[in-house]
JSON list of C-alpha atoms in Angstrom, two decimals:
[
{"chain": "A", "resi": 1, "resn": "MET", "atom": "CA", "xyz": [45.54, 71.25, -17.02]},
{"chain": "A", "resi": 2, "resn": "PRO", "atom": "CA", "xyz": [46.36, 68.09, -15.22]},
{"chain": "A", "resi": 3, "resn": "ARG", "atom": "CA", "xyz": [48.69, 68.55, -12.33]},
{"chain": "A", "resi": 4, "resn": "ILE", "atom": "CA", "xyz": [51.31, 66.10, -11.40]},
{"chain": "A", "resi": 5, "resn": "LEU", "atom": "CA", "xyz": [53.37, 65.66, -8.05]},
{"chain": "A", "resi": 6, "resn": "VAL", "atom": "CA", "xyz": [56.85, 64.71, -8.87]},
{"chain": "A", "resi": 7, "resn": "ILE", "atom": "CA", "xyz": [58.65, 63.03, -5.62]},
{"chain": "A", "resi": 8, "resn": "GLU", "atom": "CA", "xyz": [62.20, 62.69, -6.42]},
{"chain": "A", "resi": 9, "resn": "ASP", "atom": "CA", "xyz": [65.11, 63.30, -4.25]},
{"chain": "A", "resi": 10, "resn": "ASP", "atom": "CA", "xyz": [67.55, 64.03, -7.36]},
{"chain": "A", "resi": 11, "resn": "GLU", "atom": "CA", "xyz": [66.97, 67.57, -8.54]},
{"chain": "A", "resi": 12, "resn": "VAL", "atom": "CA", "xyz": [68.27, 66.84, -12.20]},
{"chain": "A", "resi": 13, "resn": "THR", "atom": "CA", "xyz": [65.94, 63.75, -12.39]},
{"chain": "A", "resi": 14, "resn": "ALA", "atom": "CA", "xyz": [63.18, 65.85, -11.18]},
{"chain": "A", "resi": 15, "resn": "ARG", "atom": "CA", "xyz": [63.58, 68.72, -13.61]},
{"chain": "A", "resi": 16, "resn": "GLU", "atom": "CA", "xyz": [63.81, 66.33, -16.45]},
{"chain": "A", "resi": 17, "resn": "ILE", "atom": "CA", "xyz": [60.85, 64.78, -15.63]},
{"chain": "A", "resi": 18, "resn": "ALA", "atom": "CA", "xyz": [58.77, 67.97, -15.25]},
{"chain": "A", "resi": 19, "resn": "ALA", "atom": "CA", "xyz": [60.12, 69.27, -18.42]},
{"chain": "A", "resi": 20, "resn": "GLU", "atom": "CA", "xyz": [59.04, 66.25, -20.28]},
{"chain": "A", "resi": 21, "resn": "LEU", "atom": "CA", "xyz": [55.55, 66.34, -18.86]},
{"chain": "A", "resi": 22, "resn": "ALA", "atom": "CA", "xyz": [55.25, 70.22, -19.94]},
{"chain": "A", "resi": 23, "resn": "VAL", "atom": "CA", "xyz": [56.17, 69.05, -23.35]},
{"chain": "A", "resi": 24, "resn": "HIS", "atom": "CA", "xyz": [52.81, 67.00, -23.02]},
{"chain": "A", "resi": 25, "resn": "GLY", "atom": "CA", "xyz": [50.77, 69.71, -21.71]},
{"chain": "A", "resi": 26, "resn": "LEU", "atom": "CA", "xyz": [50.94, 68.55, -17.99]},
{"chain": "A", "resi": 27, "resn": "ASP", "atom": "CA", "xyz": [52.04, 70.80, -15.01]},
{"chain": "A", "resi": 28, "resn": "ALA", "atom": "CA", "xyz": [54.66, 69.55, -12.41]},
{"chain": "A", "resi": 29, "resn": "ASP", "atom": "CA", "xyz": [55.21, 70.34, -8.72]},
{"chain": "A", "resi": 30, "resn": "TRP", "atom": "CA", "xyz": [58.35, 68.84, -7.04]},
{"chain": "A", "resi": 31, "resn": "ALA", "atom": "CA", "xyz": [58.74, 67.32, -3.59]},
{"chain": "A", "resi": 32, "resn": "ALA", "atom": "CA", "xyz": [62.27, 66.47, -2.68]},
{"chain": "A", "resi": 33, "resn": "ASP", "atom": "CA", "xyz": [61.72, 63.71, -0.05]},
{"chain": "A", "resi": 34, "resn": "GLY", "atom": "CA", "xyz": [59.19, 61.03, 1.00]},
{"chain": "A", "resi": 35, "resn": "ARG", "atom": "CA", "xyz": [57.54, 62.97, 3.93]},
{"chain": "A", "resi": 36, "resn": "GLU", "atom": "CA", "xyz": [56.93, 66.29, 1.95]},
{"chain": "A", "resi": 37, "resn": "GLY", "atom": "CA", "xyz": [55.68, 64.07, -1.10]},
{"chain": "A", "resi": 38, "resn": "LEU", "atom": "CA", "xyz": [53.22, 62.55, 1.28]},
{"chain": "A", "resi": 39, "resn": "ARG", "atom": "CA", "xyz": [52.16, 65.71, 2.78]},
{"chain": "A", "resi": 40, "resn": "ARG", "atom": "CA", "xyz": [51.49, 67.52, -0.39]},
{"chain": "A", "resi": 41, "resn": "ALA", "atom": "CA", "xyz": [49.78, 64.48, -1.96]},
{"chain": "A", "resi": 42, "resn": "CYS", "atom": "CA", "xyz": [47.42, 64.17, 0.82]},
{"chain": "A", "resi": 43, "resn": "ALA", "atom": "CA", "xyz": [46.98, 68.01, 1.27]},
{"chain": "A", "resi": 44, "resn": "GLN", "atom": "CA", "xyz": [46.32, 69.08, -2.38]},
{"chain": "A", "resi": 45, "resn": "ARG", "atom": "CA", "xyz": [44.34, 67.37, -5.22]},
{"chain": "A", "resi": 46, "resn": "TYR", "atom": "CA", "xyz": [46.95, 66.05, -8.01]},
{"chain": "A", "resi": 47, "resn": "ASP", "atom": "CA", "xyz": [45.88, 64.06, -11.03]},
{"chain": "A", "resi": 48, "resn": "LEU", "atom": "CA", "xyz": [49.00, 61.59, -10.71]},
{"chain": "A", "resi": 49, "resn": "VAL", "atom": "CA", "xyz": [52.07, 61.12, -8.50]},
{"chain": "A", "resi": 50, "resn": "THR", "atom": "CA", "xyz": [55.48, 60.08, -9.97]},
{"chain": "A", "resi": 51, "resn": "LEU", "atom": "CA", "xyz": [57.30, 58.35, -6.96]},
{"chain": "A", "resi": 52, "resn": "ASP", "atom": "CA", "xyz": [60.92, 57.50, -6.69]},
{"chain": "A", "resi": 53, "resn": "ARG", "atom": "CA", "xyz": [61.43, 54.09, -4.84]},
{"chain": "A", "resi": 54, "resn": "MET", "atom": "CA", "xyz": [64.28, 55.08, -2.73]},
{"chain": "A", "resi": 55, "resn": "LEU", "atom": "CA", "xyz": [63.65, 58.38, -0.88]},
{"chain": "A", "resi": 56, "resn": "PRO", "atom": "CA", "xyz": [65.17, 60.26, 1.92]},
{"chain": "A", "resi": 57, "resn": "GLY", "atom": "CA", "xyz": [62.89, 60.85, 4.94]},
{"chain": "A", "resi": 58, "resn": "MET", "atom": "CA", "xyz": [60.39, 58.05, 4.01]},
{"chain": "A", "resi": 59, "resn": "ASP", "atom": "CA", "xyz": [60.78, 55.03, 1.51]},
{"chain": "A", "resi": 60, "resn": "GLY", "atom": "CA", "xyz": [58.61, 55.15, -1.73]},
{"chain": "A", "resi": 61, "resn": "ILE", "atom": "CA", "xyz": [56.95, 51.93, -0.75]},
{"chain": "A", "resi": 62, "resn": "ASP", "atom": "CA", "xyz": [55.85, 53.44, 2.52]},
{"chain": "A", "resi": 63, "resn": "VAL", "atom": "CA", "xyz": [54.63, 56.65, 0.95]},
{"chain": "A", "resi": 64, "resn": "VAL", "atom": "CA", "xyz": [52.43, 54.92, -1.37]},
{"chain": "A", "resi": 65, "resn": "ALA", "atom": "CA", "xyz": [51.11, 52.40, 1.27]},
{"chain": "A", "resi": 66, "resn": "ALA", "atom": "CA", "xyz": [50.37, 55.52, 3.58]},
{"chain": "A", "resi": 67, "resn": "LEU", "atom": "CA", "xyz": [48.70, 57.28, 0.57]},
{"chain": "A", "resi": 68, "resn": "ARG", "atom": "CA", "xyz": [46.15, 54.41, 0.32]},
{"chain": "A", "resi": 69, "resn": "GLU", "atom": "CA", "xyz": [45.56, 53.74, 3.97]},
{"chain": "A", "resi": 70, "resn": "ARG", "atom": "CA", "xyz": [44.46, 57.51, 3.93]},
{"chain": "A", "resi": 71, "resn": "GLY", "atom": "CA", "xyz": [42.10, 57.05, 1.17]},
{"chain": "A", "resi": 72, "resn": "VAL", "atom": "CA", "xyz": [44.30, 58.95, -1.31]},
{"chain": "A", "resi": 73, "resn": "ASP", "atom": "CA", "xyz": [43.36, 57.13, -4.73]},
{"chain": "A", "resi": 74, "resn": "THR", "atom": "CA", "xyz": [45.66, 59.45, -7.06]},
{"chain": "A", "resi": 75, "resn": "PRO", "atom": "CA", "xyz": [47.34, 57.20, -9.68]},
{"chain": "A", "resi": 76, "resn": "VAL", "atom": "CA", "xyz": [51.00, 56.53, -8.62]},
{"chain": "A", "resi": 77, "resn": "LEU", "atom": "CA", "xyz": [53.91, 55.70, -11.18]},
{"chain": "A", "resi": 78, "resn": "MET", "atom": "CA", "xyz": [56.41, 54.26, -9.09]},
{"chain": "A", "resi": 79, "resn": "ILE", "atom": "CA", "xyz": [60.03, 54.94, -10.70]},
{"chain": "A", "resi": 80, "resn": "SER", "atom": "CA", "xyz": [63.01, 52.91, -9.27]},
{"chain": "A", "resi": 81, "resn": "ALA", "atom": "CA", "xyz": [66.50, 51.90, -10.07]},
{"chain": "A", "resi": 82, "resn": "LEU", "atom": "CA", "xyz": [65.61, 48.41, -8.73]},
{"chain": "A", "resi": 83, "resn": "SER", "atom": "CA", "xyz": [64.48, 46.41, -11.56]},
{"chain": "A", "resi": 84, "resn": "ASP", "atom": "CA", "xyz": [63.99, 43.00, -10.57]},
{"chain": "A", "resi": 85, "resn": "VAL", "atom": "CA", "xyz": [60.48, 41.43, -10.66]},
{"chain": "A", "resi": 86, "resn": "ASP", "atom": "CA", "xyz": [60.01, 41.12, -6.93]},
{"chain": "A", "resi": 87, "resn": "GLU", "atom": "CA", "xyz": [60.53, 44.89, -6.36]},
{"chain": "A", "resi": 88, "resn": "ARG", "atom": "CA", "xyz": [58.02, 45.68, -9.08]},
{"chain": "A", "resi": 89, "resn": "VAL", "atom": "CA", "xyz": [55.45, 43.28, -7.52]},
{"chain": "A", "resi": 90, "resn": "ARG", "atom": "CA", "xyz": [56.13, 44.87, -4.01]},
{"chain": "A", "resi": 91, "resn": "GLY", "atom": "CA", "xyz": [55.57, 48.28, -5.33]},
{"chain": "A", "resi": 92, "resn": "LEU", "atom": "CA", "xyz": [52.14, 47.52, -7.16]},
{"chain": "A", "resi": 93, "resn": "ARG", "atom": "CA", "xyz": [51.15, 45.38, -3.85]},
{"chain": "A", "resi": 94, "resn": "ALA", "atom": "CA", "xyz": [51.75, 48.49, -1.91]},
{"chain": "A", "resi": 95, "resn": "GLY", "atom": "CA", "xyz": [49.36, 50.59, -4.19]},
{"chain": "A", "resi": 96, "resn": "GLY", "atom": "CA", "xyz": [51.45, 51.77, -7.01]},
{"chain": "A", "resi": 97, "resn": "ASP", "atom": "CA", "xyz": [49.54, 51.76, -10.40]},
{"chain": "A", "resi": 98, "resn": "ASP", "atom": "CA", "xyz": [52.71, 51.24, -12.58]},
{"chain": "A", "resi": 99, "resn": "TYR", "atom": "CA", "xyz": [56.35, 50.55, -12.06]},
{"chain": "A", "resi": 100, "resn": "LEU", "atom": "CA", "xyz": [58.92, 52.19, -14.41]},
{"chain": "A", "resi": 101, "resn": "THR", "atom": "CA", "xyz": [62.90, 51.40, -13.85]},
{"chain": "A", "resi": 102, "resn": "LYS", "atom": "CA", "xyz": [65.65, 53.56, -14.30]},
{"chain": "A", "resi": 103, "resn": "PRO", "atom": "CA", "xyz": [67.29, 54.69, -16.66]},
{"chain": "A", "resi": 104, "resn": "PHE", "atom": "CA", "xyz": [64.14, 55.40, -18.49]},
{"chain": "A", "resi": 105, "resn": "ALA", "atom": "CA", "xyz": [63.52, 57.17, -21.68]},
{"chain": "A", "resi": 106, "resn": "PRO", "atom": "CA", "xyz": [61.49, 60.50, -21.08]},
{"chain": "A", "resi": 107, "resn": "ASP", "atom": "CA", "xyz": [58.94, 59.68, -23.81]},
{"chain": "A", "resi": 108, "resn": "GLU", "atom": "CA", "xyz": [58.44, 56.10, -21.94]},
{"chain": "A", "resi": 109, "resn": "MET", "atom": "CA", "xyz": [57.92, 57.95, -18.71]},
{"chain": "A", "resi": 110, "resn": "ALA", "atom": "CA", "xyz": [55.42, 60.52, -20.23]},
{"chain": "A", "resi": 111, "resn": "ALA", "atom": "CA", "xyz": [53.53, 57.41, -22.19]},
{"chain": "A", "resi": 112, "resn": "ARG", "atom": "CA", "xyz": [53.00, 55.71, -19.06]},
{"chain": "A", "resi": 113, "resn": "VAL", "atom": "CA", "xyz": [51.58, 58.83, -17.18]},
{"chain": "A", "resi": 114, "resn": "GLU", "atom": "CA", "xyz": [49.18, 59.57, -20.11]},
{"chain": "A", "resi": 115, "resn": "VAL", "atom": "CA", "xyz": [47.92, 55.93, -20.07]},
{"chain": "A", "resi": 116, "resn": "LEU", "atom": "CA", "xyz": [47.47, 56.27, -16.30]},
{"chain": "A", "resi": 117, "resn": "LEU", "atom": "CA", "xyz": [45.41, 59.48, -16.61]},
{"chain": "A", "resi": 118, "resn": "ARG", "atom": "CA", "xyz": [43.34, 58.12, -19.46]},
{"chain": "A", "resi": 119, "resn": "ARG", "atom": "CA", "xyz": [42.52, 55.11, -17.13]},
{"chain": "A", "resi": 120, "resn": "ARG", "atom": "CA", "xyz": [41.68, 57.31, -14.24]},
{"chain": "A", "resi": 121, "resn": "GLN", "atom": "CA", "xyz": [39.13, 59.54, -16.48]},
{"chain": "A", "resi": 122, "resn": "GLY", "atom": "CA", "xyz": [37.35, 56.23, -17.88]},
{"chain": "A", "resi": 123, "resn": "GLN", "atom": "CA", "xyz": [34.49, 54.54, -16.25]},
{"chain": "A", "resi": 124, "resn": "PRO", "atom": "CA", "xyz": [33.96, 50.90, -15.73]},
{"chain": "A", "resi": 125, "resn": "GLU", "atom": "CA", "xyz": [33.11, 49.31, -18.90]},
{"chain": "A", "resi": 126, "resn": "THR", "atom": "CA", "xyz": [31.51, 46.14, -20.26]},
{"chain": "A", "resi": 127, "resn": "ARG", "atom": "CA", "xyz": [31.91, 46.80, -24.02]},
{"chain": "A", "resi": 128, "resn": "LEU", "atom": "CA", "xyz": [34.84, 48.53, -25.98]},
{"chain": "A", "resi": 129, "resn": "ARG", "atom": "CA", "xyz": [34.29, 49.87, -29.58]},
{"chain": "A", "resi": 130, "resn": "VAL", "atom": "CA", "xyz": [36.97, 51.43, -31.85]},
{"chain": "A", "resi": 131, "resn": "ALA", "atom": "CA", "xyz": [35.51, 52.01, -35.50]},
{"chain": "A", "resi": 132, "resn": "ASP", "atom": "CA", "xyz": [33.87, 48.74, -36.47]},
{"chain": "A", "resi": 133, "resn": "LEU", "atom": "CA", "xyz": [36.02, 46.79, -33.85]},
{"chain": "A", "resi": 134, "resn": "GLU", "atom": "CA", "xyz": [33.82, 45.46, -30.78]},
{"chain": "A", "resi": 135, "resn": "LEU", "atom": "CA", "xyz": [34.96, 43.71, -27.74]},
{"chain": "A", "resi": 136, "resn": "ASP", "atom": "CA", "xyz": [32.56, 42.31, -25.17]},
{"chain": "A", "resi": 137, "resn": "LEU", "atom": "CA", "xyz": [34.28, 42.01, -21.69]},
{"chain": "A", "resi": 138, "resn": "VAL", "atom": "CA", "xyz": [31.56, 40.00, -20.27]},
{"chain": "A", "resi": 139, "resn": "ARG", "atom": "CA", "xyz": [31.24, 37.23, -22.79]},
{"chain": "A", "resi": 140, "resn": "HIS", "atom": "CA", "xyz": [34.97, 37.40, -24.02]},
{"chain": "A", "resi": 141, "resn": "VAL", "atom": "CA", "xyz": [33.96, 37.67, -27.62]},
{"chain": "A", "resi": 142, "resn": "ALA", "atom": "CA", "xyz": [35.28, 39.98, -30.29]},
{"chain": "A", "resi": 143, "resn": "HIS", "atom": "CA", "xyz": [33.77, 41.39, -33.66]},
{"chain": "A", "resi": 144, "resn": "ARG", "atom": "CA", "xyz": [34.97, 43.35, -36.55]},
{"chain": "A", "resi": 145, "resn": "ALA", "atom": "CA", "xyz": [32.04, 44.62, -38.91]},
{"chain": "A", "resi": 146, "resn": "GLY", "atom": "CA", "xyz": [29.83, 42.29, -37.30]},
{"chain": "A", "resi": 147, "resn": "GLN", "atom": "CA", "xyz": [32.14, 39.20, -37.94]},
{"chain": "A", "resi": 148, "resn": "PRO", "atom": "CA", "xyz": [33.43, 37.17, -35.04]},
{"chain": "A", "resi": 149, "resn": "LEU", "atom": "CA", "xyz": [37.04, 37.09, -34.28]},
{"chain": "A", "resi": 150, "resn": "ALA", "atom": "CA", "xyz": [38.58, 33.81, -32.73]},
{"chain": "A", "resi": 151, "resn": "LEU", "atom": "CA", "xyz": [41.06, 34.99, -30.07]},
{"chain": "A", "resi": 152, "resn": "LEU", "atom": "CA", "xyz": [43.29, 33.32, -27.93]},
{"chain": "A", "resi": 153, "resn": "PRO", "atom": "CA", "xyz": [43.25, 34.36, -24.29]},
{"chain": "A", "resi": 154, "resn": "THR", "atom": "CA", "xyz": [46.52, 36.28, -24.54]},
{"chain": "A", "resi": 155, "resn": "GLU", "atom": "CA", "xyz": [45.31, 37.88, -27.68]},
{"chain": "A", "resi": 156, "resn": "PHE", "atom": "CA", "xyz": [42.05, 38.96, -26.07]},
{"chain": "A", "resi": 157, "resn": "ARG", "atom": "CA", "xyz": [43.88, 40.70, -23.24]},
{"chain": "A", "resi": 158, "resn": "LEU", "atom": "CA", "xyz": [46.25, 42.20, -25.75]},
{"chain": "A", "resi": 159, "resn": "LEU", "atom": "CA", "xyz": [43.42, 43.50, -27.85]},
{"chain": "A", "resi": 160, "resn": "GLU", "atom": "CA", "xyz": [41.85, 44.96, -24.75]},
{"chain": "A", "resi": 161, "resn": "TYR", "atom": "CA", "xyz": [44.89, 46.88, -23.76]},
{"chain": "A", "resi": 162, "resn": "LEU", "atom": "CA", "xyz": [45.18, 48.43, -27.14]},
{"chain": "A", "resi": 163, "resn": "MET", "atom": "CA", "xyz": [41.50, 49.21, -27.33]},
{"chain": "A", "resi": 164, "resn": "ARG", "atom": "CA", "xyz": [41.45, 50.96, -23.81]},
{"chain": "A", "resi": 165, "resn": "ASN", "atom": "CA", "xyz": [44.03, 53.09, -24.92]},
{"chain": "A", "resi": 166, "resn": "SER", "atom": "CA", "xyz": [43.42, 53.52, -28.64]},
{"chain": "A", "resi": 167, "resn": "GLY", "atom": "CA", "xyz": [45.05, 56.59, -30.22]},
{"chain": "A", "resi": 168, "resn": "GLN", "atom": "CA", "xyz": [47.88, 56.27, -27.58]},
{"chain": "A", "resi": 169, "resn": "VAL", "atom": "CA", "xyz": [51.24, 55.12, -28.73]},
{"chain": "A", "resi": 170, "resn": "LEU", "atom": "CA", "xyz": [52.06, 52.16, -26.22]},
{"chain": "A", "resi": 171, "resn": "THR", "atom": "CA", "xyz": [55.73, 51.04, -26.09]},
{"chain": "A", "resi": 172, "resn": "ARG", "atom": "CA", "xyz": [56.71, 47.22, -26.03]},
{"chain": "A", "resi": 173, "resn": "SER", "atom": "CA", "xyz": [57.61, 47.56, -22.48]},
{"chain": "A", "resi": 174, "resn": "MET", "atom": "CA", "xyz": [54.11, 48.99, -21.46]},
{"chain": "A", "resi": 175, "resn": "ILE", "atom": "CA", "xyz": [52.44, 46.08, -23.33]},
{"chain": "A", "resi": 176, "resn": "PHE", "atom": "CA", "xyz": [54.72, 43.37, -22.04]},
{"chain": "A", "resi": 177, "resn": "GLU", "atom": "CA", "xyz": [53.93, 44.51, -18.56]},
{"chain": "A", "resi": 178, "resn": "ALA", "atom": "CA", "xyz": [50.25, 45.21, -19.01]},
{"chain": "A", "resi": 179, "resn": "VAL", "atom": "CA", "xyz": [49.46, 41.75, -20.70]},
{"chain": "A", "resi": 180, "resn": "TRP", "atom": "CA", "xyz": [52.28, 39.45, -19.43]},
{"chain": "A", "resi": 181, "resn": "GLY", "atom": "CA", "xyz": [52.58, 40.94, -15.95]},
{"chain": "A", "resi": 182, "resn": "PHE", "atom": "CA", "xyz": [56.16, 41.10, -15.44]},
{"chain": "A", "resi": 183, "resn": "HIS", "atom": "CA", "xyz": [59.31, 43.17, -16.55]},
{"chain": "A", "resi": 184, "resn": "PHE", "atom": "CA", "xyz": [60.04, 43.37, -20.32]},
{"chain": "A", "resi": 185, "resn": "ASP", "atom": "CA", "xyz": [62.81, 41.41, -21.51]},
{"chain": "A", "resi": 186, "resn": "PRO", "atom": "CA", "xyz": [64.19, 43.57, -24.76]},
{"chain": "A", "resi": 187, "resn": "GLY", "atom": "CA", "xyz": [65.63, 40.55, -26.29]},
{"chain": "A", "resi": 188, "resn": "THR", "atom": "CA", "xyz": [62.19, 38.81, -26.69]},
{"chain": "A", "resi": 189, "resn": "ASN", "atom": "CA", "xyz": [60.25, 38.84, -29.86]},
{"chain": "A", "resi": 190, "resn": "VAL", "atom": "CA", "xyz": [56.90, 37.83, -28.00]},
{"chain": "A", "resi": 191, "resn": "ILE", "atom": "CA", "xyz": [55.26, 41.08, -28.32]},
{"chain": "A", "resi": 192, "resn": "ASP", "atom": "CA", "xyz": [55.72, 41.29, -32.03]},
{"chain": "A", "resi": 193, "resn": "VAL", "atom": "CA", "xyz": [54.70, 37.52, -32.84]},
{"chain": "A", "resi": 194, "resn": "HIS", "atom": "CA", "xyz": [51.44, 38.44, -31.04]},
{"chain": "A", "resi": 195, "resn": "ILE", "atom": "CA", "xyz": [51.07, 41.57, -32.71]},
{"chain": "A", "resi": 196, "resn": "ALA", "atom": "CA", "xyz": [51.33, 39.71, -36.27]},
{"chain": "A", "resi": 197, "resn": "ARG", "atom": "CA", "xyz": [48.71, 37.03, -35.13]},
{"chain": "A", "resi": 198, "resn": "LEU", "atom": "CA", "xyz": [46.46, 39.67, -34.16]},
{"chain": "A", "resi": 199, "resn": "ARG", "atom": "CA", "xyz": [46.83, 41.77, -37.43]},
{"chain": "A", "resi": 200, "resn": "ARG", "atom": "CA", "xyz": [46.25, 38.64, -39.46]},
{"chain": "A", "resi": 201, "resn": "LYS", "atom": "CA", "xyz": [43.01, 38.08, -37.54]},
{"chain": "A", "resi": 202, "resn": "LEU", "atom": "CA", "xyz": [41.97, 41.84, -37.01]},
{"chain": "A", "resi": 203, "resn": "ASP", "atom": "CA", "xyz": [43.27, 43.31, -40.49]},
{"chain": "A", "resi": 204, "resn": "PRO", "atom": "CA", "xyz": [42.59, 40.90, -43.07]},
{"chain": "A", "resi": 205, "resn": "PRO", "atom": "CA", "xyz": [42.95, 42.05, -46.73]},
{"chain": "A", "resi": 206, "resn": "GLY", "atom": "CA", "xyz": [40.67, 44.57, -48.01]},
{"chain": "A", "resi": 207, "resn": "MET", "atom": "CA", "xyz": [39.89, 45.91, -44.31]},
{"chain": "A", "resi": 208, "resn": "PRO", "atom": "CA", "xyz": [41.24, 49.18, -43.16]},
{"chain": "A", "resi": 209, "resn": "PRO", "atom": "CA", "xyz": [44.18, 48.35, -40.88]},
{"chain": "A", "resi": 210, "resn": "LEU", "atom": "CA", "xyz": [43.59, 49.25, -37.29]},
{"chain": "A", "resi": 211, "resn": "ILE", "atom": "CA", "xyz": [46.89, 48.35, -35.73]},
{"chain": "A", "resi": 212, "resn": "ARG", "atom": "CA", "xyz": [49.66, 50.56, -36.56]},
{"chain": "A", "resi": 213, "resn": "THR", "atom": "CA", "xyz": [53.34, 50.21, -35.80]},
{"chain": "A", "resi": 214, "resn": "VAL", "atom": "CA", "xyz": [54.92, 53.55, -34.48]},
{"chain": "A", "resi": 215, "resn": "ARG", "atom": "CA", "xyz": [58.65, 53.25, -35.74]},
{"chain": "A", "resi": 216, "resn": "GLY", "atom": "CA", "xyz": [61.04, 53.30, -32.85]},
{"chain": "A", "resi": 217, "resn": "SER", "atom": "CA", "xyz": [58.32, 53.71, -30.23]},
{"chain": "A", "resi": 218, "resn": "GLY", "atom": "CA", "xyz": [55.71, 50.90, -30.23]},
{"chain": "A", "resi": 219, "resn": "TYR", "atom": "CA", "xyz": [52.20, 50.14, -31.46]},
{"chain": "A", "resi": 220, "resn": "MET", "atom": "CA", "xyz": [48.81, 51.96, -31.46]},
{"chain": "A", "resi": 221, "resn": "LEU", "atom": "CA", "xyz": [45.49, 50.81, -32.32]},
{"chain": "A", "resi": 222, "resn": "ALA", "atom": "CA", "xyz": [43.41, 53.79, -34.14]},
{"chain": "A", "resi": 223, "resn": "PRO", "atom": "CA", "xyz": [40.87, 53.88, -37.22]},
{"chain": "A", "resi": 224, "resn": "ALA", "atom": "CA", "xyz": [42.48, 54.71, -40.41]},
{"chain": "A", "resi": 225, "resn": "GLY", "atom": "CA", "xyz": [42.10, 58.46, -41.12]}
]
């Protein structure tokens, strides 16, 4: 069972995170301040760390920077009440792998954790394949059932993200941040527009659809079954 270290000074939030992770089959330990979290993350082998941005004893930015300086490459999901773009960039530059703002939905947090865990288990690839869909990451070309797909650069990045996480429900926030690279604006429909365009190219009439809408959650790419 994957082990997660939750570094969070608020006990209620820490228990909520641990409870949601348990639902997904993940075991969680808790550290209530930055220095203790750093010590445990260095002393024990964890599969992932959730890290609060503002902590007593040692700031979250300093914790993740110290982990990377000591050669600890455990994936880190930073969680913060600071939602502006500059803070997110600062957290990622310090060594964080993803950044989630408070308040957050527990299933959103768990989805991000699962994506980071899947990414860590994978190996560098030059070609992605899901059913009869193939993406060549070197030549930047895509085919479905042997037929080439004419994709714009953003469509290619969107499809790559969906394929790398095939079978996984991806929220709009996750897609927006991974493909466009900044914090999700819930008032925009840019994701839905790009998904619709990608669907027209990927799932023409007569072909089994690969992109699925998960009502109330987001999207998933998976073979029909």
